[in-house]
Every structure is written in C-alpha cells, then in structure tokens.
CSV table of N, CA and C in Angstrom, one decimal:
chain,number,residue,atom,x,y,z
A,60,MET,N,0.9,-1.2,0.0
A,60,MET,CA,0.0,0.0,0.0
A,60,MET,C,0.9,1.3,0.0
A,61,ALA,N,0.5,2.2,-0.7
A,61,ALA,CA,1.3,3.5,-0.8
A,61,ALA,C,1.2,4.4,0.4
A,62,GLU,N,2.3,5.0,0.7
A,62,GLU,CA,2.3,5.9,1.8
A,62,GLU,C,2.3,7.4,1.4
A,63,PHE,N,1.6,8.2,2.1
A,63,PHE,CA,1.6,9.7,1.8
A,63,PHE,C,2.1,10.5,2.9
A,64,LYS,N,2.7,11.5,2.6
A,64,LYS,CA,3.2,12.5,3.5
A,64,LYS,C,2.3,13.8,3.5
A,65,LEU,N,1.3,13.8,4.4
A,65,LEU,CA,0.3,14.9,4.4
A,65,LEU,C,0.9,16.2,4.5
A,66,GLY,N,2.0,16.3,5.2
A,66,GLY,CA,2.7,17.6,5.3
A,66,GLY,C,3.0,18.3,4.1
A,67,ARG,N,3.2,17.6,3.0
A,67,ARG,CA,3.7,18.2,1.8
A,67,ARG,C,2.5,18.5,0.8
A,68,ILE,N,1.2,18.2,1.2
A,68,ILE,CA,0.1,18.4,0.2
A,68,ILE,C,-0.1,19.9,0.2
A,69,ARG,N,0.3,20.6,1.3
A,69,ARG,CA,0.0,22.1,1.3
A,69,ARG,C,1.3,22.7,1.8
A,70,PHE,N,1.3,24.1,1.8
A,70,PHE,CA,2.5,24.8,2.2
A,70,PHE,C,2.7,24.6,3.8
A,71,VAL,N,4.1,24.6,4.1
A,71,VAL,CA,4.3,24.6,5.5
A,71,VAL,C,5.1,25.8,6.0
A,72,TYR,N,4.5,26.5,6.9
A,72,TYR,CA,5.1,27.8,7.3
A,72,TYR,C,6.3,27.5,8.3
A,73,LYS,N,7.4,28.1,8.0
A,73,LYS,CA,8.7,27.8,8.8
A,73,LYS,C,9.2,29.1,9.6
A,74,ASN,N,8.3,30.1,9.6
A,74,ASN,CA,8.7,31.3,10.2
A,74,ASN,C,9.8,32.0,9.6
A,75,ASN,N,10.7,32.7,10.3
A,75,ASN,CA,11.9,33.4,9.7
A,75,ASN,C,12.8,32.5,9.1
A,76,TRP,N,13.5,32.9,8.0
A,76,TRP,CA,14.5,32.2,7.3
A,76,TRP,C,15.8,32.1,8.2
A,77,SER,N,16.4,31.0,8.2
A,77,SER,CA,17.6,30.9,9.1
A,77,SER,C,18.8,30.1,8.3
A,78,ALA,N,20.0,30.4,8.5
A,78,ALA,CA,21.1,29.9,7.9
A,78,ALA,C,21.2,28.4,8.3
A,79,SER,N,21.8,27.6,7.5
A,79,SER,CA,22.1,26.2,7.8
A,79,SER,C,20.8,25.3,8.2
A,80,THR,N,19.7,25.6,7.5
A,80,THR,CA,18.5,24.9,7.8
A,80,THR,C,18.1,24.2,6.6
A,81,VAL,N,17.6,23.0,6.7
A,81,VAL,CA,17.1,22.2,5.6
A,81,VAL,C,15.7,22.7,5.3
A,82,TYR,N,15.4,23.1,4.1
A,82,TYR,CA,14.2,23.5,3.6
A,82,TYR,C,13.7,22.6,2.5
A,83,TYR,N,12.4,22.2,2.4
A,83,TYR,CA,11.8,21.4,1.5
A,83,TYR,C,10.9,22.2,0.5
A,84,LYS,N,10.7,21.6,-0.6
A,84,LYS,CA,9.7,22.3,-1.6
A,84,LYS,C,8.4,22.6,-0.8
A,85,ASP,N,7.9,23.8,-1.1
A,85,ASP,CA,6.6,24.4,-0.5
A,85,ASP,C,6.8,24.7,0.9
A,86,ASP,N,8.0,24.9,1.4
A,86,ASP,CA,8.2,25.6,2.8
A,86,ASP,C,8.0,27.0,2.5
A,87,ILE,N,7.4,27.8,3.5
A,87,ILE,CA,7.2,29.2,3.4
A,87,ILE,C,8.1,29.8,4.5
A,88,VAL,N,8.9,30.8,4.1
A,88,VAL,CA,9.7,31.6,5.2
A,88,VAL,C,9.4,33.1,5.0
A,89,LYS,N,9.7,33.8,6.0
A,89,LYS,CA,9.7,35.2,6.0
A,89,LYS,C,11.1,35.9,6.1
A,90,ASN,N,11.4,36.7,5.2
A,90,ASN,CA,12.7,37.5,5.2
A,90,ASN,C,12.6,38.9,4.9
A,91,GLY,N,13.1,39.8,5.6
A,91,GLY,CA,13.1,41.2,5.3
A,91,GLY,C,11.7,41.7,5.1
A,92,GLY,N,10.6,41.2,5.8
A,92,GLY,CA,9.3,41.6,5.6
A,92,GLY,C,8.5,40.9,4.4
A,93,ASN,N,9.2,40.2,3.6
A,93,ASN,CA,8.6,39.5,2.4
A,93,ASN,C,8.5,38.0,2.8
A,94,MET,N,7.4,37.3,2.1
A,94,MET,CA,7.2,35.9,2.2
A,94,MET,C,7.7,35.3,1.0
A,95,TYR,N,8.4,34.0,1.1
A,95,TYR,CA,8.9,33.3,0.1
A,95,TYR,C,8.5,31.9,0.1
A,96,VAL,N,8.3,31.2,-1.1
A,96,VAL,CA,8.1,29.8,-1.0
A,96,VAL,C,9.3,29.0,-1.7
A,97,CYS,N,9.7,28.0,-1.0
A,97,CYS,CA,10.9,27.1,-1.5
A,97,CYS,C,10.4,26.4,-2.7
A,98,VAL,N,11.2,26.4,-3.8
A,98,VAL,CA,10.8,25.7,-5.1
A,98,VAL,C,11.7,24.6,-5.3
A,99,ILE,N,12.9,24.6,-4.7
A,99,ILE,CA,13.7,23.3,-4.7
A,99,ILE,C,14.2,23.1,-3.4
A,100,GLY,N,14.2,21.8,-2.9
A,100,GLY,CA,14.7,21.5,-1.5
A,100,GLY,C,16.1,21.8,-1.4
A,101,HIS,N,16.6,22.3,-0.2
A,101,HIS,CA,18.1,22.5,-0.1
A,101,HIS,C,18.4,22.7,1.3
A,102,THR,N,19.7,22.9,1.6
A,102,THR,CA,20.1,23.4,3.0
A,102,THR,C,20.6,24.8,2.7
A,103,SER,N,20.2,25.7,3.5
A,103,SER,CA,20.4,27.0,3.4
A,103,SER,C,21.9,27.4,3.6
A,104,THR,N,22.3,28.5,2.8
A,104,THR,CA,23.6,29.0,3.2
A,104,THR,C,23.7,30.0,4.3
A,105,SER,N,24.8,30.8,4.4
A,105,SER,CA,24.8,31.7,5.5
A,105,SER,C,24.2,33.1,5.1
A,106,ASP,N,23.8,33.2,3.8
A,106,ASP,CA,23.3,34.4,3.2
A,106,ASP,C,22.0,34.2,2.3
A,107,PHE,N,21.0,34.8,2.7
A,107,PHE,CA,19.7,34.6,1.9
A,107,PHE,C,19.8,35.0,0.5
A,108,SER,N,20.5,36.1,0.2
A,108,SER,CA,20.6,36.5,-1.1
A,108,SER,C,21.4,35.5,-2.0
A,109,THR,N,22.2,34.7,-1.4
A,109,THR,CA,22.9,33.7,-2.2
A,109,THR,C,21.8,32.6,-2.7
A,110,ASP,N,20.9,32.3,-1.8
A,110,ASP,CA,19.9,31.2,-2.1
A,110,ASP,C,18.7,31.7,-2.9
A,111,LEU,N,18.5,33.1,-2.9
A,111,LEU,CA,17.2,33.6,-3.3
A,111,LEU,C,16.8,33.3,-4.7
A,112,PHE,N,17.7,33.5,-5.7
A,112,PHE,CA,17.3,33.3,-7.1
A,112,PHE,C,17.3,31.7,-7.4
A,113,SER,N,18.0,30.8,-6.7
A,113,SER,CA,18.0,29.4,-7.1
A,113,SER,C,16.9,28.6,-6.5
A,114,PHE,N,16.5,29.1,-5.2
A,114,PHE,CA,15.6,28.3,-4.4
A,114,PHE,C,14.3,28.8,-3.9
A,115,TRP,N,14.1,30.1,-4.1
A,115,TRP,CA,12.9,30.8,-3.6
A,115,TRP,C,12.2,31.7,-4.5
A,116,ASN,N,10.9,31.6,-4.4
A,116,ASN,CA,10.0,32.6,-5.2
A,116,ASN,C,9.3,33.5,-4.1
A,117,LYS,N,9.2,34.8,-4.4
A,117,LYS,CA,8.6,35.7,-3.7
A,117,LYS,C,7.0,35.5,-3.8
A,118,ILE,N,6.3,35.4,-2.8
A,118,ILE,CA,4.9,35.1,-2.9
A,118,ILE,C,4.1,36.3,-2.3
A,119,SER,N,4.7,37.2,-1.5
A,119,SER,CA,4.1,38.4,-1.1
A,119,SER,C,5.0,39.4,-0.5
A,120,GLU,N,4.7,40.7,-0.7
A,120,GLU,CA,5.6,41.8,-0.2
A,120,GLU,C,5.0,42.2,1.0
A,121,GLY,N,5.8,42.5,2.0
A,121,GLY,CA,5.3,43.0,3.3
A,121,GLY,C,6.1,44.2,3.6
A,122,GLN,N,6.1,44.6,5.0
A,122,GLN,CA,6.7,45.8,5.5
A,122,GLN,C,7.7,45.3,6.6
A,123,ASP,N,8.9,45.9,6.6
A,123,ASP,CA,9.9,45.6,7.6
A,123,ASP,C,10.1,46.9,8.3
A,124,TRP,N,9.6,47.1,9.5
A,124,TRP,CA,9.7,48.3,10.3
A,124,TRP,C,11.1,48.5,10.8
A,125,LYS,N,11.7,49.6,10.5
A,125,LYS,CA,13.1,50.0,10.8
A,125,LYS,C,13.1,50.8,12.1
A,126,GLY,N,12.1,51.4,12.5
A,126,GLY,CA,12.1,52.4,13.7
A,126,GLY,C,10.9,53.3,13.5
A,127,ASN,N,11.2,54.4,14.4
A,127,ASN,CA,10.1,55.5,14.3
A,127,ASN,C,10.0,56.2,13.1
A,128,TRP,N,8.8,56.6,12.6
A,128,TRP,CA,8.6,57.3,11.4
A,128,TRP,C,9.3,58.6,11.4
C-alpha cells in the first residue's frame, strides 16, 4: 500500500529564514518583511541573497519596520 506525507500536500510555514537549515519544496519563510516559497529543497547557506534566485520565489511583499517614522 502507498504511503503519503500529508505535510507536503500544502504549504508549511517555517517562520523566519535561518542559515544552515534544511528546507523542502513548498516551505514558506519570512525574510526582510517578504514571504517566500521554496521551489527546490536545499540546505540554506549563510546568506539569504545567495539562495534567493535558485531556491525561492517571492509570494508576497510586506513591510519591515526600521524604527520610528
């Protein structure tokens, strides 16, 4: 009988992106106020911008508060 991994049928929210973390396809992370979906499973490097174009697609833009207006 076939086995199914129900956690992969939909997106899995992983909170803030972090270095040296294993990410799987369809994981969702937040970085710099934006939300990204993982398109290829990988272990993250020490810099998000290195991984961005190869492994992530932006799915929503947000706001990243820097301090008082």
